[in-house]
PQR file with spaces between the fields and no chain letter, atoms N, CA, C, O and H, PARSE charges and radii, in Angstrom:
ATOM       1  N    UNK     1     -18.564   -0.550    7.214 -0.4000 1.5000
ATOM       2  CA   UNK     1     -17.825    0.313    6.181 -0.0000 2.0000
ATOM       3  C    UNK     1     -16.663   -0.441    5.613  0.5500 1.7000
ATOM       4  O    UNK     1     -16.202   -1.363    6.287 -0.5500 1.4000
ATOM       5  N    UNK     2     -16.148   -0.159    4.468 -0.4000 1.5000
ATOM       6  CA   UNK     2     -15.053   -1.071    3.932 -0.0000 2.0000
ATOM       7  C    UNK     2     -13.828   -0.211    4.441  0.5500 1.7000
ATOM       8  O    UNK     2     -13.842    0.990    4.710 -0.5500 1.4000
ATOM       9  H    UNK     2     -16.523    0.590    3.921  0.4000 1.0000
ATOM      10  N    UNK     3     -12.711   -1.139    4.518 -0.4000 1.5000
ATOM      11  CA   UNK     3     -11.295   -0.336    4.739 -0.0000 2.0000
ATOM      12  C    UNK     3     -10.601   -0.428    3.500  0.5500 1.7000
ATOM      13  O    UNK     3     -10.949   -1.206    2.612 -0.5500 1.4000
ATOM      14  H    UNK     3     -12.700   -2.115    4.300  0.4000 1.0000
ATOM      15  N    UNK     4      -9.543    0.415    3.408 -0.4000 1.5000
ATOM      16  CA   UNK     4      -8.654    0.558    2.126 -0.0000 2.0000
ATOM      17  C    UNK     4      -7.364    0.780    2.647  0.5500 1.7000
ATOM      18  O    UNK     4      -7.257    1.468    3.662 -0.5500 1.4000
ATOM      19  H    UNK     4      -9.261    1.047    4.130  0.4000 1.0000
ATOM      20  N    UNK     5      -6.320    0.277    2.080 -0.4000 1.5000
ATOM      21  CA   UNK     5      -4.781    0.606    2.205 -0.0000 2.0000
ATOM      22  C    UNK     5      -4.436    2.061    2.087  0.5500 1.7000
ATOM      23  O    UNK     5      -4.982    2.746    1.223 -0.5500 1.4000
ATOM      24  H    UNK     5      -6.407   -0.282    1.255  0.4000 1.0000
ATOM      25  N    UNK     6      -3.592    2.542    2.881 -0.4000 1.5000
ATOM      26  CA   UNK     6      -3.202    3.888    3.114 -0.0000 2.0000
ATOM      27  C    UNK     6      -1.733    3.984    3.209  0.5500 1.7000
ATOM      28  O    UNK     6      -1.239    3.375    4.158 -0.5500 1.4000
ATOM      29  H    UNK     6      -3.148    1.986    3.583  0.4000 1.0000
ATOM      30  N    UNK     7      -0.907    4.640    2.401 -0.4000 1.5000
ATOM      31  CA   UNK     7       0.464    4.843    2.576 -0.0000 2.0000
ATOM      32  C    UNK     7       0.837    6.120    3.261  0.5500 1.7000
ATOM      33  O    UNK     7       0.415    7.160    2.755 -0.5500 1.4000
ATOM      34  H    UNK     7      -1.308    5.135    1.630  0.4000 1.0000
ATOM      35  N    UNK     8       1.562    6.186    4.331 -0.4000 1.5000
ATOM      36  CA   UNK     8       2.162    7.460    5.009 -0.0000 2.0000
ATOM      37  C    UNK     8       3.258    7.736    4.349  0.5500 1.7000
ATOM      38  O    UNK     8       4.312    7.216    4.717 -0.5500 1.4000
ATOM      39  H    UNK     8       1.905    5.341    4.742  0.4000 1.0000
ATOM      40  N    UNK     9       3.224    8.684    3.146 -0.4000 1.5000
ATOM      41  CA   UNK     9       4.061    8.777    2.186 -0.0000 2.0000
ATOM      42  C    UNK     9       5.460    9.299    2.740  0.5500 1.7000
ATOM      43  O    UNK     9       6.498    8.926    2.192 -0.5500 1.4000
ATOM      44  H    UNK     9       2.368    9.106    2.846  0.4000 1.0000
ATOM      45  N    UNK    10       5.483   10.202    3.875 -0.4000 1.5000
ATOM      46  CA   UNK    10       6.568   10.874    4.480 -0.0000 2.0000
ATOM      47  C    UNK    10       7.304    9.726    5.146  0.5500 1.7000
ATOM      48  O    UNK    10       8.461   10.037    5.429 -0.5500 1.4000
ATOM      49  H    UNK    10       4.640   10.505    4.320  0.4000 1.0000
ATOM      50  N    UNK    11       6.963    8.487    5.476 -0.4000 1.5000
ATOM      51  CA   UNK    11       7.465    7.362    5.996 -0.0000 2.0000
ATOM      52  C    UNK    11       8.015    6.334    5.114  0.5500 1.7000
ATOM      53  O    UNK    11       8.885    5.523    5.430 -0.5500 1.4000
ATOM      54  H    UNK    11       6.023    8.234    5.246  0.4000 1.0000
ATOM      55  N    UNK    12       7.380    6.447    3.879 -0.4000 1.5000
ATOM      56  CA   UNK    12       7.690    5.368    2.725 -0.0000 2.0000
ATOM      57  C    UNK    12       9.228    5.636    2.412  0.5500 1.7000
ATOM      58  O    UNK    12       9.679    6.760    2.195 -0.5500 1.4000
ATOM      59  H    UNK    12       6.674    7.107    3.623  0.4000 1.0000
ATOM      60  N    UNK    13       9.970    4.472    2.417 -0.4000 1.5000
ATOM      61  CA   UNK    13      11.433    4.222    1.956 -0.0000 2.0000
ATOM      62  C    UNK    13      11.596    3.861    0.454  0.5500 1.7000
ATOM      63  O    UNK    13      12.706    3.772   -0.071 -0.5500 1.4000
ATOM      64  H    UNK    13       9.604    3.558    2.593  0.4000 1.0000
ATOM      65  N    UNK    14      10.491    3.668   -0.171 -0.4000 1.5000
ATOM      66  CA   UNK    14      10.471    3.395   -1.684 -0.0000 2.0000
ATOM      67  C    UNK    14      11.156    2.123   -2.055  0.5500 1.7000
ATOM      68  O    UNK    14      11.825    2.030   -3.084 -0.5500 1.4000
ATOM      69  H    UNK    14       9.589    3.741    0.256  0.4000 1.0000
ATOM      70  N    UNK    15      10.983    1.139   -1.209 -0.4000 1.5000
ATOM      71  CA   UNK    15      11.721   -0.172   -1.336 -0.0000 2.0000
ATOM      72  C    UNK    15      11.030   -0.993   -2.459  0.5500 1.7000
ATOM      73  O    UNK    15      11.679   -1.846   -3.065 -0.5500 1.4000
ATOM      74  H    UNK    15      10.439    1.214   -0.374  0.4000 1.0000
ATOM      75  N    UNK    16       9.731   -0.755   -2.748 -0.4000 1.5000
ATOM      76  CA   UNK    16       9.057   -1.402   -3.759 -0.0000 2.0000
ATOM      77  C    UNK    16       8.455   -2.877   -3.392  0.5500 1.7000
ATOM      78  O    UNK    16       7.978   -3.652   -4.221 -0.5500 1.4000
ATOM      79  H    UNK    16       9.203   -0.063   -2.256  0.4000 1.0000
ATOM      80  N    UNK    17       8.561   -3.094   -2.096 -0.4000 1.5000
ATOM      81  CA   UNK    17       7.971   -4.404   -1.610 -0.0000 2.0000
ATOM      82  C    UNK    17       6.510   -4.549   -2.006  0.5500 1.7000
ATOM      83  O    UNK    17       6.070   -5.470   -2.694 -0.5500 1.4000
ATOM      84  H    UNK    17       8.949   -2.464   -1.423  0.4000 1.0000
ATOM      85  N    UNK    18       5.835   -3.587   -1.520 -0.4000 1.5000
ATOM      86  CA   UNK    18       4.318   -3.518   -1.802 -0.0000 2.0000
ATOM      87  C    UNK    18       3.964   -3.659   -3.182  0.5500 1.7000
ATOM      88  O    UNK    18       2.971   -4.332   -3.456 -0.5500 1.4000
ATOM      89  H    UNK    18       6.193   -2.839   -0.961  0.4000 1.0000
ATOM      90  N    UNK    19       4.673   -3.090   -4.140 -0.4000 1.5000
ATOM      91  CA   UNK    19       4.484   -3.327   -5.480 -0.0000 2.0000
ATOM      92  C    UNK    19       4.617   -4.690   -6.007  0.5500 1.7000
ATOM      93  O    UNK    19       3.786   -5.249   -6.723 -0.5500 1.4000
ATOM      94  H    UNK    19       5.480   -2.544   -3.917  0.4000 1.0000
ATOM      95  N    UNK    20       5.873   -5.246   -5.542 -0.4000 1.5000
ATOM      96  CA   UNK    20       6.061   -6.531   -5.902 -0.0000 2.0000
ATOM      97  C    UNK    20       5.204   -7.536   -5.487  0.5500 1.7000
ATOM      98  O    UNK    20       5.051   -8.578   -6.126 -0.5500 1.4000
ATOM      99  H    UNK    20       6.548   -4.792   -4.960  0.4000 1.0000
ATOM     100  N    UNK    21       4.592   -7.255   -4.364 -0.4000 1.5000
ATOM     101  CA   UNK    21       3.846   -8.349   -3.673 -0.0000 2.0000
ATOM     102  C    UNK    21       2.281   -8.137   -4.564  0.5500 1.7000
ATOM     103  O    UNK    21       1.744   -9.100   -5.111 -0.5500 1.4000
ATOM     104  H    UNK    21       4.716   -6.409   -3.846  0.4000 1.0000
ATOM     105  N    UNK    22       1.700   -6.774   -4.596 -0.4000 1.5000
ATOM     106  CA   UNK    22       0.442   -6.628   -4.976 -0.0000 2.0000
ATOM     107  C    UNK    22       0.423   -5.340   -5.917  0.5500 1.7000
ATOM     108  O    UNK    22      -0.005   -4.224   -5.620 -0.5500 1.4000
ATOM     109  H    UNK    22       2.136   -5.992   -4.151  0.4000 1.0000
ATOM     110  N    UNK    23       1.039   -5.793   -7.226 -0.4000 1.5000
ATOM     111  CA   UNK    23       0.994   -4.619   -8.088 -0.0000 2.0000
ATOM     112  C    UNK    23      -0.338   -4.078   -8.481  0.5500 1.7000
ATOM     113  O    UNK    23      -0.469   -2.922   -8.883 -0.5500 1.4000
ATOM     114  H    UNK    23       1.387   -6.700   -7.467  0.4000 1.0000
ATOM     115  N    UNK    24      -1.294   -4.892   -8.366 -0.4000 1.5000
ATOM     116  CA   UNK    24      -2.744   -4.445   -8.777 -0.0000 2.0000
ATOM     117  C    UNK    24      -3.316   -3.189   -7.685  0.5500 1.7000
ATOM     118  O    UNK    24      -4.232   -2.409   -7.947 -0.5500 1.4000
ATOM     119  H    UNK    24      -1.188   -5.831   -8.039  0.4000 1.0000
ATOM     120  N    UNK    25      -2.588   -3.224   -6.524 -0.4000 1.5000
ATOM     121  CA   UNK    25      -3.008   -2.212   -5.714 -0.0000 2.0000
ATOM     122  C    UNK    25      -1.921   -0.987   -5.296  0.5500 1.7000
ATOM     123  O    UNK    25      -2.266    0.091   -4.812 -0.5500 1.4000
ATOM     124  H    UNK    25      -1.844   -3.858   -6.311  0.4000 1.0000
ATOM     125  N    UNK    26      -0.617   -1.367   -5.571 -0.4000 1.5000
ATOM     126  CA   UNK    26       0.476   -0.385   -5.233 -0.0000 2.0000
ATOM     127  C    UNK    26       1.296   -0.199   -6.402  0.5500 1.7000
ATOM     128  O    UNK    26       1.493   -1.119   -7.195 -0.5500 1.4000
ATOM     129  H    UNK    26      -0.337   -2.242   -5.964  0.4000 1.0000
ATOM     130  N    UNK    27       1.816    1.040   -6.552 -0.4000 1.5000
ATOM     131  CA   UNK    27       2.890    1.296   -7.463 -0.0000 2.0000
ATOM     132  C    UNK    27       3.867    2.292   -6.846  0.5500 1.7000
ATOM     133  O    UNK    27       3.495    3.274   -6.203 -0.5500 1.4000
ATOM     134  H    UNK    27       1.656    1.788   -5.908  0.4000 1.0000
ATOM     135  N    UNK    28       5.152    1.974   -7.085 -0.4000 1.5000
ATOM     136  CA   UNK    28       6.287    2.795   -6.636 -0.0000 2.0000
ATOM     137  C    UNK    28       6.442    4.037   -7.820  0.5500 1.7000
ATOM     138  O    UNK    28       6.467    3.783   -9.025 -0.5500 1.4000
ATOM     139  H    UNK    28       5.454    1.176   -7.607  0.4000 1.0000
ATOM     140  N    UNK    29       6.520    5.118   -7.378 -0.4000 1.5000
ATOM     141  CA   UNK    29       6.685    6.311   -8.236 -0.0000 2.0000
ATOM     142  C    UNK    29       8.132    6.842   -7.812  0.5500 1.7000
ATOM     143  O    UNK    29       8.334    7.571   -6.841 -0.5500 1.4000
ATOM     144  H    UNK    29       6.500    5.324   -6.400  0.4000 1.0000
ATOM     145  N    UNK    30       9.043    6.394   -8.632 -0.4000 1.5000
ATOM     146  CA   UNK    30      10.569    6.724   -8.229 -0.0000 2.0000
ATOM     147  C    UNK    30      10.768    8.195   -8.419  0.5500 1.7000
ATOM     148  O    UNK    30      11.732    8.772   -7.915 -0.5500 1.4000
ATOM     149  H    UNK    30       8.879    5.802   -9.421  0.4000 1.0000
ATOM     150  N    UNK    31       9.932    8.762   -9.088 -0.4000 1.5000
ATOM     151  CA   UNK    31      10.089   10.429   -9.399 -0.0000 2.0000
ATOM     152  C    UNK    31       9.782   11.077   -7.951  0.5500 1.7000
ATOM     153  O    UNK    31      10.512   11.866   -7.351 -0.5500 1.4000
ATOM     154  H    UNK    31       9.150    8.293   -9.498  0.4000 1.0000
ATOM     155  N    UNK    32       8.613   10.597   -7.550 -0.4000 1.5000
ATOM     156  CA   UNK    32       8.157   11.131   -6.191 -0.0000 2.0000
ATOM     157  C    UNK    32       8.853   10.522   -4.825  0.5500 1.7000
ATOM     158  O    UNK    32       8.827   11.066   -3.721 -0.5500 1.4000
ATOM     159  H    UNK    32       8.020    9.955   -8.037  0.4000 1.0000
ATOM     160  N    UNK    33       9.416    9.395   -5.121 -0.4000 1.5000
ATOM     161  CA   UNK    33      10.230    8.815   -4.098 -0.0000 2.0000
ATOM     162  C    UNK    33       9.402    8.002   -2.912  0.5500 1.7000
ATOM     163  O    UNK    33       9.828    7.783   -1.778 -0.5500 1.4000
ATOM     164  H    UNK    33       9.437    8.953   -6.018  0.4000 1.0000
ATOM     165  N    UNK    34       8.240    7.647   -3.397 -0.4000 1.5000
ATOM     166  CA   UNK    34       7.447    6.884   -2.509 -0.0000 2.0000
ATOM     167  C    UNK    34       6.373    5.916   -3.342  0.5500 1.7000
ATOM     168  O    UNK    34       6.281    5.982   -4.568 -0.5500 1.4000
ATOM     169  H    UNK    34       7.894    7.825   -4.318  0.4000 1.0000
ATOM     170  N    UNK    35       5.665    5.111   -2.621 -0.4000 1.5000
ATOM     171  CA   UNK    35       4.743    4.172   -3.357 -0.0000 2.0000
ATOM     172  C    UNK    35       3.245    4.663   -3.164  0.5500 1.7000
ATOM     173  O    UNK    35       2.944    5.229   -2.113 -0.5500 1.4000
ATOM     174  H    UNK    35       5.740    5.056   -1.625  0.4000 1.0000
ATOM     175  N    UNK    36       2.514    4.503   -3.934 -0.4000 1.5000
ATOM     176  CA   UNK    36       1.235    5.072   -4.027 -0.0000 2.0000
ATOM     177  C    UNK    36       0.174    3.928   -4.140  0.5500 1.7000
ATOM     178  O    UNK    36       0.562    2.859   -4.610 -0.5500 1.4000
ATOM     179  H    UNK    36       2.758    4.043   -4.788  0.4000 1.0000
ATOM     180  N    UNK    37      -1.166    4.060   -3.740 -0.4000 1.5000
ATOM     181  CA   UNK    37      -2.251    3.289   -3.583 -0.0000 2.0000
ATOM     182  C    UNK    37      -2.847    3.569   -5.061  0.5500 1.7000
ATOM     183  O    UNK    37      -3.321    4.698   -5.178 -0.5500 1.4000
ATOM     184  H    UNK    37      -1.481    4.928   -3.358  0.4000 1.0000
ATOM     185  N    UNK    38      -2.909    2.760   -6.194 -0.4000 1.5000
ATOM     186  CA   UNK    38      -3.405    2.995   -7.411 -0.0000 2.0000
ATOM     187  C    UNK    38      -4.758    2.384   -7.565  0.5500 1.7000
ATOM     188  O    UNK    38      -5.505    2.847   -8.427 -0.5500 1.4000
ATOM     189  H    UNK    38      -2.523    1.842   -6.099  0.4000 1.0000
ATOM     190  N    UNK    39      -5.179    1.311   -6.757 -0.4000 1.5000
ATOM     191  CA   UNK    39      -6.395    0.639   -6.877 -0.0000 2.0000
ATOM     192  C    UNK    39      -6.674   -0.091   -5.530  0.5500 1.7000
ATOM     193  O    UNK    39      -6.356   -1.261   -5.320 -0.5500 1.4000
ATOM     194  H    UNK    39      -4.573    0.934   -6.057  0.4000 1.0000
ATOM     195  N    UNK    40      -7.411    0.864   -4.488 -0.4000 1.5000
ATOM     196  CA   UNK    40      -7.483    0.182   -3.201 -0.0000 2.0000
ATOM     197  C    UNK    40      -8.556   -1.083   -3.305  0.5500 1.7000
ATOM     198  O    UNK    40      -8.732   -1.720   -2.266 -0.5500 1.4000
ATOM     199  H    UNK    40      -7.670    1.815   -4.658  0.4000 1.0000
ATOM     200  N    UNK    41      -9.086   -1.377   -4.172 -0.4000 1.5000
ATOM     201  CA   UNK    41      -9.890   -2.585   -4.203 -0.0000 2.0000
ATOM     202  C    UNK    41      -9.389   -3.583   -5.500  0.5500 1.7000
ATOM     203  O    UNK    41     -10.104   -4.299   -6.202 -0.5500 1.4000
ATOM     204  H    UNK    41      -8.944   -0.861   -5.016  0.4000 1.0000
ATOM     205  N    UNK    42      -8.178   -3.416   -5.556 -0.4000 1.5000
ATOM     206  CA   UNK    42      -7.668   -4.214   -6.578 -0.0000 2.0000
ATOM     207  C    UNK    42      -7.127   -5.685   -6.227  0.5500 1.7000
ATOM     208  O    UNK    42      -6.794   -6.524   -7.065 -0.5500 1.4000
ATOM     209  H    UNK    42      -7.598   -2.835   -4.986  0.4000 1.0000
ATOM     210  N    UNK    43      -7.104   -5.833   -4.911 -0.4000 1.5000
ATOM     211  CA   UNK    43      -6.684   -7.326   -4.627 -0.0000 2.0000
ATOM     212  C    UNK    43      -7.539   -7.671   -3.344  0.5500 1.7000
ATOM     213  O    UNK    43      -8.130   -6.742   -2.793 -0.5500 1.4000
ATOM     214  H    UNK    43      -7.375   -5.152   -4.230  0.4000 1.0000
ATOM     215  N    UNK    44      -7.646   -9.025   -2.804 -0.4000 1.5000
ATOM     216  CA   UNK    44      -8.315   -9.358   -1.690 -0.0000 2.0000
ATOM     217  C    UNK    44      -7.514   -8.765   -0.484  0.5500 1.7000
ATOM     218  O    UNK    44      -6.300   -8.581   -0.572 -0.5500 1.4000
ATOM     219  H    UNK    44      -7.166   -9.780   -3.251  0.4000 1.0000
ATOM     220  N    UNK    45      -8.293   -8.445    0.748 -0.4000 1.5000
ATOM     221  CA   UNK    45      -7.849   -7.988    1.965 -0.0000 2.0000
ATOM     222  C    UNK    45      -6.547   -8.689    2.480  0.5500 1.7000
ATOM     223  O    UNK    45      -5.601   -8.077    2.975 -0.5500 1.4000
ATOM     224  H    UNK    45      -9.279   -8.594    0.820  0.4000 1.0000
ATOM     225  N    UNK    46      -6.616  -10.148    2.292 -0.4000 1.5000
ATOM     226  CA   UNK    46      -5.442  -10.997    2.840 -0.0000 2.0000
ATOM     227  C    UNK    46      -4.189  -10.643    2.017  0.5500 1.7000
ATOM     228  O    UNK    46      -3.124  -10.515    2.621 -0.5500 1.4000
ATOM     229  H    UNK    46      -7.385  -10.645    1.890  0.4000 1.0000
ATOM     230  N    UNK    47      -4.235  -10.485    0.761 -0.4000 1.5000
ATOM     231  CA   UNK    47      -3.010  -10.213   -0.079 -0.0000 2.0000
ATOM     232  C    UNK    47      -2.497   -8.839    0.208  0.5500 1.7000
ATOM     233  O    UNK    47      -1.278   -8.699    0.317 -0.5500 1.4000
ATOM     234  H    UNK    47      -5.101  -10.588    0.271  0.4000 1.0000
ATOM     235  N    UNK    48      -3.350   -7.730    0.352 -0.4000 1.5000
ATOM     236  CA   UNK    48      -3.047   -6.425    0.766 -0.0000 2.0000
ATOM     237  C    UNK    48      -2.355   -6.547    2.194  0.5500 1.7000
ATOM     238  O    UNK    48      -1.333   -5.899    2.419 -0.5500 1.4000
ATOM     239  H    UNK    48      -4.339   -7.843    0.264  0.4000 1.0000
ATOM     240  N    UNK    49      -2.927   -7.398    3.178 -0.4000 1.5000
ATOM     241  CA   UNK    49      -2.395   -7.500    4.470 -0.0000 2.0000
ATOM     242  C    UNK    49      -0.992   -8.196    4.439  0.5500 1.7000
ATOM     243  O    UNK    49      -0.150   -7.950    5.302 -0.5500 1.4000
ATOM     244  H    UNK    49      -3.758   -7.924    2.995  0.4000 1.0000
ATOM     245  N    UNK    50      -0.809   -8.932    3.581 -0.4000 1.5000
ATOM     246  CA   UNK    50       0.692   -9.277    3.363 -0.0000 2.0000
ATOM     247  C    UNK    50       1.511   -8.329    2.843  0.5500 1.7000
ATOM     248  O    UNK    50       2.723   -8.490    2.981 -0.5500 1.4000
ATOM     249  H    UNK    50      -1.493   -9.133    2.880  0.4000 1.0000
ATOM     250  N    UNK    51       1.154   -7.505    2.352 -0.4000 1.5000
ATOM     251  CA   UNK    51       2.157   -6.195    1.929 -0.0000 2.0000
ATOM     252  C    UNK    51       2.393   -5.147    2.891  0.5500 1.7000
ATOM     253  O    UNK    51       3.369   -4.397    2.909 -0.5500 1.4000
ATOM     254  H    UNK    51       0.169   -7.375    2.240  0.4000 1.0000
ATOM     255  N    UNK    52       1.314   -5.160    3.775 -0.4000 1.5000
ATOM     256  CA   UNK    52       1.309   -4.275    5.064 -0.0000 2.0000
ATOM     257  C    UNK    52       2.148   -4.865    5.904  0.5500 1.7000
ATOM     258  O    UNK    52       2.970   -4.120    6.436 -0.5500 1.4000
ATOM     259  H    UNK    52       0.521   -5.770    3.761  0.4000 1.0000
ATOM     260  N    UNK    53       2.178   -6.101    6.201 -0.4000 1.5000
ATOM     261  CA   UNK    53       3.054   -6.864    7.144 -0.0000 2.0000
ATOM     262  C    UNK    53       4.417   -7.055    6.572  0.5500 1.7000
ATOM     263  O    UNK    53       5.286   -7.450    7.350 -0.5500 1.4000
ATOM     264  H    UNK    53       1.510   -6.707    5.769  0.4000 1.0000
ATOM     265  N    UNK    54       4.733   -6.834    5.331 -0.4000 1.5000
ATOM     266  CA   UNK    54       6.002   -7.047    4.577 -0.0000 2.0000
ATOM     267  C    UNK    54       6.764   -5.681    4.461  0.5500 1.7000
ATOM     268  O    UNK    54       7.945   -5.596    4.124 -0.5500 1.4000
ATOM     269  H    UNK    54       4.028   -6.512    4.699  0.4000 1.0000
ATOM     270  N    UNK    55       5.969   -4.645    4.773 -0.4000 1.5000
ATOM     271  CA   UNK    55       6.740   -3.277    4.720 -0.0000 2.0000
ATOM     272  C    UNK    55       7.672   -2.987    5.540  0.5500 1.7000
ATOM     273  O    UNK    55       7.255   -2.759    6.675 -0.5500 1.4000
ATOM     274  H    UNK    55       5.010   -4.714    5.046  0.4000 1.0000
ATOM     275  N    UNK    56       8.990   -2.893    5.371 -0.4000 1.5000
ATOM     276  CA   UNK    56       9.942   -2.566    6.313 -0.0000 2.0000
ATOM     277  C    UNK    56       9.736   -1.323    6.919  0.5500 1.7000
ATOM     278  O    UNK    56      10.017   -1.211    8.112 -0.5500 1.4000
ATOM     279  H    UNK    56       9.329   -3.079    4.449  0.4000 1.0000
ATOM     280  N    UNK    57       9.251   -0.285    6.238 -0.4000 1.5000
ATOM     281  CA   UNK    57       8.976    1.038    6.832 -0.0000 2.0000
ATOM     282  C    UNK    57       7.645    1.127    7.712  0.5500 1.7000
ATOM     283  O    UNK    57       7.348    2.075    8.440 -0.5500 1.4000
ATOM     284  H    UNK    57       9.022   -0.376    5.269  0.4000 1.0000
ATOM     285  N    UNK    58       6.922    0.001    7.518 -0.4000 1.5000
ATOM     286  CA   UNK    58       5.547    0.104    8.331 -0.0000 2.0000
ATOM     287  C    UNK    58       4.758    1.165    8.039  0.5500 1.7000
ATOM     288  O    UNK    58       4.018    1.591    8.925 -0.5500 1.4000
ATOM     289  H    UNK    58       7.163   -0.769    6.927  0.4000 1.0000
ATOM     290  N    UNK    59       4.772    1.729    6.858 -0.4000 1.5000
ATOM     291  CA   UNK    59       4.062    2.888    6.481 -0.0000 2.0000
ATOM     292  C    UNK    59       2.700    2.651    5.879  0.5500 1.7000
ATOM     293  O    UNK    59       1.984    3.630    5.670 -0.5500 1.4000
ATOM     294  H    UNK    59       5.374    1.383    6.138  0.4000 1.0000
ATOM     295  N    UNK    60       2.275    1.422    5.579 -0.4000 1.5000
ATOM     296  CA   UNK    60       1.169    1.133    5.155 -0.0000 2.0000
ATOM     297  C    UNK    60       0.054    0.648    6.312  0.5500 1.7000
ATOM     298  O    UNK    60       0.279   -0.170    7.204 -0.5500 1.4000
ATOM     299  H    UNK    60       2.857    0.627    5.749  0.4000 1.0000
ATOM     300  N    UNK    61      -1.038    1.264    6.104 -0.4000 1.5000
ATOM     301  CA   UNK    61      -2.022    1.045    7.101 -0.0000 2.0000
ATOM     302  C    UNK    61      -3.518    0.996    6.560  0.5500 1.7000
ATOM     303  O    UNK    61      -3.866    1.607    5.550 -0.5500 1.4000
ATOM     304  H    UNK    61      -1.222    1.929    5.379  0.4000 1.0000
ATOM     305  N    UNK    62      -4.375    0.206    7.335 -0.4000 1.5000
ATOM     306  CA   UNK    62      -5.812    0.216    6.833 -0.0000 2.0000
ATOM     307  C    UNK    62      -6.549    1.589    7.285  0.5500 1.7000
ATOM     308  O    UNK    62      -6.212    1.980    8.402 -0.5500 1.4000
ATOM     309  H    UNK    62      -4.092   -0.291    8.156  0.4000 1.0000
ATOM     310  N    UNK    63      -7.443    2.336    6.637 -0.4000 1.5000
ATOM     311  CA   UNK    63      -8.225    3.376    6.930 -0.0000 2.0000
ATOM     312  C    UNK    63      -9.625    3.082    6.533  0.5500 1.7000
ATOM     313  O    UNK    63      -9.816    2.296    5.605 -0.5500 1.4000
ATOM     314  H    UNK    63      -7.716    2.019    5.729  0.4000 1.0000
ATOM     315  N    UNK    64     -10.570    3.610    7.117 -0.4000 1.5000
ATOM     316  CA   UNK    64     -12.025    3.423    6.638 -0.0000 2.0000
ATOM     317  C    UNK    64     -12.279    4.181    5.535  0.5500 1.7000
ATOM     318  O    UNK    64     -11.957    5.365    5.437 -0.5500 1.4000
ATOM     319  H    UNK    64     -10.415    4.248    7.871  0.4000 1.0000
ATOM     320  N    UNK    65     -12.889    3.497    4.635 -0.4000 1.5000
ATOM     321  CA   UNK    65     -13.320    4.218    3.235 -0.0000 2.0000
ATOM     322  C    UNK    65     -14.244    5.304    3.509  0.5500 1.7000
ATOM     323  O    UNK    65     -14.693    5.981    2.585 -0.5500 1.4000
ATOM     324  H    UNK    65     -13.151    2.535    4.714  0.4000 1.0000
């Protein structure tokens, strides 16, 4: 089974790091105050993992699709 990124929105600090690193997958919604996954399959897993590892709030995780 494939895995996809998931953002724990209650923990997101809206820093925008994930969107800067992988804009094909993540988008910061300033009105909502957190980032969203807009296309979970929009980039290779290693690129998504880089965003996960770079998240200062540690709120992005893998979940089974």
